[in-house]
PDB file of C-alpha atoms in Angstrom:
ATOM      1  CA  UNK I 552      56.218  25.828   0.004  1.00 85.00           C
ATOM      2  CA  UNK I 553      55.420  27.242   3.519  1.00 84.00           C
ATOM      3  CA  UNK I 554      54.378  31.016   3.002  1.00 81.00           C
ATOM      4  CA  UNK I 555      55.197  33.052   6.937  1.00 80.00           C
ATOM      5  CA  UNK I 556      54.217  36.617   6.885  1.00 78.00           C
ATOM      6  CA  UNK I 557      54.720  39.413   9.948  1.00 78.00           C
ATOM      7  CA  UNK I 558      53.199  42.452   9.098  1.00 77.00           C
ATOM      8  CA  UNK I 559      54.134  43.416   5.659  1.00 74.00           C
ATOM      9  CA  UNK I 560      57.097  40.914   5.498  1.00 77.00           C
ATOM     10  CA  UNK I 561      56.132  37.893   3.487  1.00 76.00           C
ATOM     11  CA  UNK I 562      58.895  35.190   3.674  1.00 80.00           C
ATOM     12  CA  UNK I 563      58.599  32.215   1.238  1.00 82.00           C
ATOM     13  CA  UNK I 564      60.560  29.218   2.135  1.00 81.00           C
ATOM     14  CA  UNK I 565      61.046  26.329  -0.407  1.00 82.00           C
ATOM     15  CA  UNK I 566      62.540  25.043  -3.779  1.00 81.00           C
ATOM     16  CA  UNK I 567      63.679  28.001  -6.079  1.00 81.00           C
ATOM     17  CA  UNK I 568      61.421  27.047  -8.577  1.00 82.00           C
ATOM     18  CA  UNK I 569      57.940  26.870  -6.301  1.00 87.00           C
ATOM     19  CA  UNK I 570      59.109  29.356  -4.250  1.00 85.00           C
ATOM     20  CA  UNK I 571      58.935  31.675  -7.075  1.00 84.00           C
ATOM     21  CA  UNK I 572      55.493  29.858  -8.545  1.00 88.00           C
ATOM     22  CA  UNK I 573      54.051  31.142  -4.477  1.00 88.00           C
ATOM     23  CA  UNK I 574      55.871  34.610  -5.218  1.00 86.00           C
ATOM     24  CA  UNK I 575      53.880  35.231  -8.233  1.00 86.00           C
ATOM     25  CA  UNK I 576      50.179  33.713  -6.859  1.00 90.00           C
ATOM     26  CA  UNK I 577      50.785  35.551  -3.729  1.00 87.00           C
ATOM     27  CA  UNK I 578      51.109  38.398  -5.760  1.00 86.00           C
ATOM     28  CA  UNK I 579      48.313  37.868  -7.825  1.00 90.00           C
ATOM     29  CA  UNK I 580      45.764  37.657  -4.861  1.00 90.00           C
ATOM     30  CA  UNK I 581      47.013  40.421  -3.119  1.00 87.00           C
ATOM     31  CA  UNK I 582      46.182  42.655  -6.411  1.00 90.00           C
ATOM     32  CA  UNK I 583      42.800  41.077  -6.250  1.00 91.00           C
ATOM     33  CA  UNK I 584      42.437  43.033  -2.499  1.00 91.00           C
ATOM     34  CA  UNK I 585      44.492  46.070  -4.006  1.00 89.00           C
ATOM     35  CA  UNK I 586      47.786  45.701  -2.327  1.00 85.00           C
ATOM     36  CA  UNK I 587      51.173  44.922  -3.768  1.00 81.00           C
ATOM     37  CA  UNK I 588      53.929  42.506  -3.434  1.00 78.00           C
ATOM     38  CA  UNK I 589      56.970  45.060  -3.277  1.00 77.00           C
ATOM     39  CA  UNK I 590      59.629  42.453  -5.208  1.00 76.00           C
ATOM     40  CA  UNK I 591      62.417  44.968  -5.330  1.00 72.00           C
ATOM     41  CA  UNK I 592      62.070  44.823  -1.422  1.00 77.00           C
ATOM     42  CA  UNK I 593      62.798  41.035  -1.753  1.00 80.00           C
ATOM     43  CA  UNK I 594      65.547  38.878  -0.978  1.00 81.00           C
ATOM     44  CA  UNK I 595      66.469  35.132  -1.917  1.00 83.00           C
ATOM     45  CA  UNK I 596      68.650  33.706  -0.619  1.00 83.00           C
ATOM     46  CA  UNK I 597      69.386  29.611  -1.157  1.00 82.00           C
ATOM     47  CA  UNK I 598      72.619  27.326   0.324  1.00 80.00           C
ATOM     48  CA  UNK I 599      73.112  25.793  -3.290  1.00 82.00           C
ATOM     49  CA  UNK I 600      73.869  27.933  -6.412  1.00 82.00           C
ATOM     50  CA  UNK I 601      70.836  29.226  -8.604  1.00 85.00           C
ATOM     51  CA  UNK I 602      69.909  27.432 -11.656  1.00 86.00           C
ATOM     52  CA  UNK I 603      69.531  29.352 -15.009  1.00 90.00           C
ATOM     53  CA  UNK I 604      65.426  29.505 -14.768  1.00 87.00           C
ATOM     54  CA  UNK I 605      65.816  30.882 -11.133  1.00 86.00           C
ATOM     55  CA  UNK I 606      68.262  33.297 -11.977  1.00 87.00           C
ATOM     56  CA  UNK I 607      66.041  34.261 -14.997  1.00 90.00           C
ATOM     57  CA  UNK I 608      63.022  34.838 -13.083  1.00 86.00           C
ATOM     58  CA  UNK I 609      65.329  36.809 -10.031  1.00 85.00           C
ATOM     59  CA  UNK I 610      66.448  39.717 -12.963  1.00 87.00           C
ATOM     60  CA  UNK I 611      62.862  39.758 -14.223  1.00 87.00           C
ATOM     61  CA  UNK I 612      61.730  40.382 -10.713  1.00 83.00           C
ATOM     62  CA  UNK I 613      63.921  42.828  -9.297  1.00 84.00           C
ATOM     63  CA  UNK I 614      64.673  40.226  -6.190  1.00 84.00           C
ATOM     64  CA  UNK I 615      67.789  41.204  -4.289  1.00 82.00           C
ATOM     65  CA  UNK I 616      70.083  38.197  -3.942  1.00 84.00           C
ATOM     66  CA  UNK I 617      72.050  37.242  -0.642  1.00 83.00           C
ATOM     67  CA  UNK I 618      74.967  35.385  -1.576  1.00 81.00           C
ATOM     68  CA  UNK I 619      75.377  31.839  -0.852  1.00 77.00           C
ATOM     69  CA  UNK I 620      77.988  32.799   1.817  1.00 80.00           C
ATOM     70  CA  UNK I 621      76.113  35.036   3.701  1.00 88.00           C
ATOM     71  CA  UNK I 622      71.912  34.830   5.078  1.00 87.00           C
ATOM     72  CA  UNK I 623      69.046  36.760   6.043  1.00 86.00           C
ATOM     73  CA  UNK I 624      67.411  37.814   8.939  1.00 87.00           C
ATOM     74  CA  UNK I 625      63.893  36.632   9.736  1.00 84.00           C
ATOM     75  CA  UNK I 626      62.034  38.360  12.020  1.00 82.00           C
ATOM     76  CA  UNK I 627      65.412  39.342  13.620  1.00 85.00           C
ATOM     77  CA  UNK I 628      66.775  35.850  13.506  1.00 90.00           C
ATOM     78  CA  UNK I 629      70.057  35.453  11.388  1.00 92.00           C
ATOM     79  CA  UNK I 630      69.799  32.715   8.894  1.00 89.00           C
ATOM     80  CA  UNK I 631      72.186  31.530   6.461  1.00 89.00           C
ATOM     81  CA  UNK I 632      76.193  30.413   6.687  1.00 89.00           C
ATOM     82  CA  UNK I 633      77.824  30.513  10.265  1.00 93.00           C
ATOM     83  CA  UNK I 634      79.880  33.448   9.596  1.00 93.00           C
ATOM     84  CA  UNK I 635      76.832  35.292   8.459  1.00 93.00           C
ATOM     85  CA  UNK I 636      74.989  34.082  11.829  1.00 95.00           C
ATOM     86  CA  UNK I 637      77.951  34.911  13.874  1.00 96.00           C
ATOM     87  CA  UNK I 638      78.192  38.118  13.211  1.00 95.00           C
ATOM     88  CA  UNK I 639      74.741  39.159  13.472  1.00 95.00           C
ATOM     89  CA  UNK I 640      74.715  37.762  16.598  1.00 95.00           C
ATOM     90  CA  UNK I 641      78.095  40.143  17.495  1.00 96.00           C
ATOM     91  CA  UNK I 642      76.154  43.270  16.096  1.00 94.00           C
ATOM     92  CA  UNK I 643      73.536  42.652  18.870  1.00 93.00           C
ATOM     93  CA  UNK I 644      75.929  41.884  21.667  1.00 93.00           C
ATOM     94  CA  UNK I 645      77.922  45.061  20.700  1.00 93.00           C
ATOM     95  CA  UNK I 646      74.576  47.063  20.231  1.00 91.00           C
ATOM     96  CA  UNK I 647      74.165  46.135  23.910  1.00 88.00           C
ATOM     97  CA  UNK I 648      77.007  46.691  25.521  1.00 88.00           C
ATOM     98  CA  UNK I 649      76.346  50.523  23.912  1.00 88.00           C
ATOM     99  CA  UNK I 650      73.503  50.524  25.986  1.00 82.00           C
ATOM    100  CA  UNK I 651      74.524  48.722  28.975  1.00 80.00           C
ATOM    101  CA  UNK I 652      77.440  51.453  28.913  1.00 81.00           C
ATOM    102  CA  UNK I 653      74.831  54.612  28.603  1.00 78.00           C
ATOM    103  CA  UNK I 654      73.101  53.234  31.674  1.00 75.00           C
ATOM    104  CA  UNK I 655      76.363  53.079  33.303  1.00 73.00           C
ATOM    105  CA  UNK I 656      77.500  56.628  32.562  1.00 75.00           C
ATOM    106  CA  UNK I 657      74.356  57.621  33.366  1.00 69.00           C
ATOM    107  CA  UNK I 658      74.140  56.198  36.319  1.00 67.00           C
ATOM    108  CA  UNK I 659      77.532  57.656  36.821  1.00 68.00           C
ATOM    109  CA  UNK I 660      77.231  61.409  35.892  1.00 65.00           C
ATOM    110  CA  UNK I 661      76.493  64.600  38.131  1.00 65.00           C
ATOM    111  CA  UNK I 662      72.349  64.454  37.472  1.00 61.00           C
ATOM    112  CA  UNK I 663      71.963  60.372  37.766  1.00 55.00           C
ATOM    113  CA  UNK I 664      72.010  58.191  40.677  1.00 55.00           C
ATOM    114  CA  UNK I 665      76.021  58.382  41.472  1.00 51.00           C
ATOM    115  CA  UNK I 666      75.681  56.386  45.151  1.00 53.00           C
ATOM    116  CA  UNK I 667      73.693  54.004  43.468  1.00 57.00           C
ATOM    117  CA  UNK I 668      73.409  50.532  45.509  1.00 61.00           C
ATOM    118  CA  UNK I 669      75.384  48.027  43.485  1.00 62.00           C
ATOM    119  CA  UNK I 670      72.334  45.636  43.650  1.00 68.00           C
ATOM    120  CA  UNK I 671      70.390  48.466  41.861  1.00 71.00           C
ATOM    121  CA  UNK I 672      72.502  48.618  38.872  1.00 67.00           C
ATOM    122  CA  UNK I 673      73.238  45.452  38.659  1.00 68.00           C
ATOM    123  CA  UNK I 674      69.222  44.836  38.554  1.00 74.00           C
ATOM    124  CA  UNK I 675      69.025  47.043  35.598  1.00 71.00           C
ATOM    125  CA  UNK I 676      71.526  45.669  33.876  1.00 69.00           C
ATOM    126  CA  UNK I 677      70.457  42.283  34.773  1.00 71.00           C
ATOM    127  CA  UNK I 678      66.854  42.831  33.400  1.00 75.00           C
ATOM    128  CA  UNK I 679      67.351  44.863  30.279  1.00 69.00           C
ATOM    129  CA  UNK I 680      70.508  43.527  28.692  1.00 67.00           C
ATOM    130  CA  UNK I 681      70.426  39.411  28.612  1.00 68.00           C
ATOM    131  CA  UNK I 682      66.477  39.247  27.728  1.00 77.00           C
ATOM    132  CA  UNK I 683      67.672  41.001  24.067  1.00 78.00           C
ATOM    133  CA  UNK I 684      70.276  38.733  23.732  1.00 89.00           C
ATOM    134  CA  UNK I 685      68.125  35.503  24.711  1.00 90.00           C
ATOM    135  CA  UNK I 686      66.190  35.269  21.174  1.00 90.00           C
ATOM    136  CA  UNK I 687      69.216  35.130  19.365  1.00 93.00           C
ATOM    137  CA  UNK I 688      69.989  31.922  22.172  1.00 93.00           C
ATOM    138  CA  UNK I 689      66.949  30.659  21.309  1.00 92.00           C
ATOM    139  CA  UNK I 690      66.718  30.874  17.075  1.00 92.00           C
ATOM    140  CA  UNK I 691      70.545  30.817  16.292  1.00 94.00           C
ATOM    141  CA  UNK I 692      72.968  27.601  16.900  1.00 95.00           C
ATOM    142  CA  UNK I 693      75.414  27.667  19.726  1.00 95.00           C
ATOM    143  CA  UNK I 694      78.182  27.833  17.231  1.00 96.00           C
ATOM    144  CA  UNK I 695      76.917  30.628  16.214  1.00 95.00           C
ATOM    145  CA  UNK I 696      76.266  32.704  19.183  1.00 95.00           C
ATOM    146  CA  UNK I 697      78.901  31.198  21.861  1.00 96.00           C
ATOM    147  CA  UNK I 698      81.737  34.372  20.861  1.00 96.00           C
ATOM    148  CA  UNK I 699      79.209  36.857  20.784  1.00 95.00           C
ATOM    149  CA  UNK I 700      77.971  36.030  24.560  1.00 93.00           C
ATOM    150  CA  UNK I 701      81.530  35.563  26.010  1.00 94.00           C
ATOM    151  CA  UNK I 702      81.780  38.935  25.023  1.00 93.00           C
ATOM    152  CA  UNK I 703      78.180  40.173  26.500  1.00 90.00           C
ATOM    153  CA  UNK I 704      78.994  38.434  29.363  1.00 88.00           C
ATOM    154  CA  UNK I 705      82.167  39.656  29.819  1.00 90.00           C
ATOM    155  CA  UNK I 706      80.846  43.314  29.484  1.00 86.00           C
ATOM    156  CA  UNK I 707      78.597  42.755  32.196  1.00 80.00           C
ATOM    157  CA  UNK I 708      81.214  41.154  34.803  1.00 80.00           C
ATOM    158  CA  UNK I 709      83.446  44.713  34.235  1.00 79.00           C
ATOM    159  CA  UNK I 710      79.860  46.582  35.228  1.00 70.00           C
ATOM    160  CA  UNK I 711      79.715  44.301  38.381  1.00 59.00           C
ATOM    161  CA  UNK I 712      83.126  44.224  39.365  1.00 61.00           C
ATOM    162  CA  UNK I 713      83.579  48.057  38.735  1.00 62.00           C
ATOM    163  CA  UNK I 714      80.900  49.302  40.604  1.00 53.00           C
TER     164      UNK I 714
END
């Protein structure tokens, strides 16, 4: 069982059955420094259907369950079936483009910067819009992320080419 926690996000990774053994030692020695394992803030999530003891011990725990077909994210990184990782990966190419577009109307409007040089804006877009889309290139197969950054990419060509 490998145990990876971030803050107050614990992730267990591992058979069902040990996976839940961890769950409930974890638990145990955080009560013995006062703090609490939150399991109706949990998730499990497996590939391969539950067996009866796992799905016994997910009721008497309060886990959430992510269906087979779909993931979680970990530490922002999608993980689970390929449509699950492909549109996470969309979500944070459209959540971009939002913002690449309210830097480009406000770049555009009476108060911003409307004779701004073309290198200028392309700069800013250049710098803050790939870097949040470059951890998803880094944790997520190219399968999964190939769609969403023809689409960021071709978001930023219209900026270029319009300005």
């Amino acid at each position: 069982v490998l145990i990876l926690s971030f803050y107050d996000d614990n992730f267990v990774i591992g058979l069902p059955k040990d996976v839940i053994d961890a769950t409930i030692d974890l638990q145990q020695r955080l009560l013995s420094i006062e703090l609490n394992f939150n399991f109706n803030k949990s998730i499990v999530f497996g590939f391969n259907a539950f067996d009866d003891f796992t799905l016994d011990c997910i009721h008497e725990f309060g886990f959430q369950v992510s269906p087979n077909n779909e993931g979680v994210v970990v530490l922002g990184a999608p993980i689970g079936s390929p449509d699950f990782e492909g549109r996470i990966c969309k979500q944070k190419a459209n959540e971009i483009i939002e913002q690449k577009e309210l830097l480009d109307t406000a770049l555009r409007s009476p108060s911003g910067f409307v004779h701004s040089q073309i290198q200028t804006i392309y700069a800013l877009v250049r710098l803050c819009c790939p870097q949040q889309f470059n951890y998803l290139l880094r944790t997520c197969p190219p399968s999964s992320t190939l769609a969403s950054a023809k689409l960021l990419d071709t978001a930023i060509q219209k900026t270029n080419f319009n300005h």
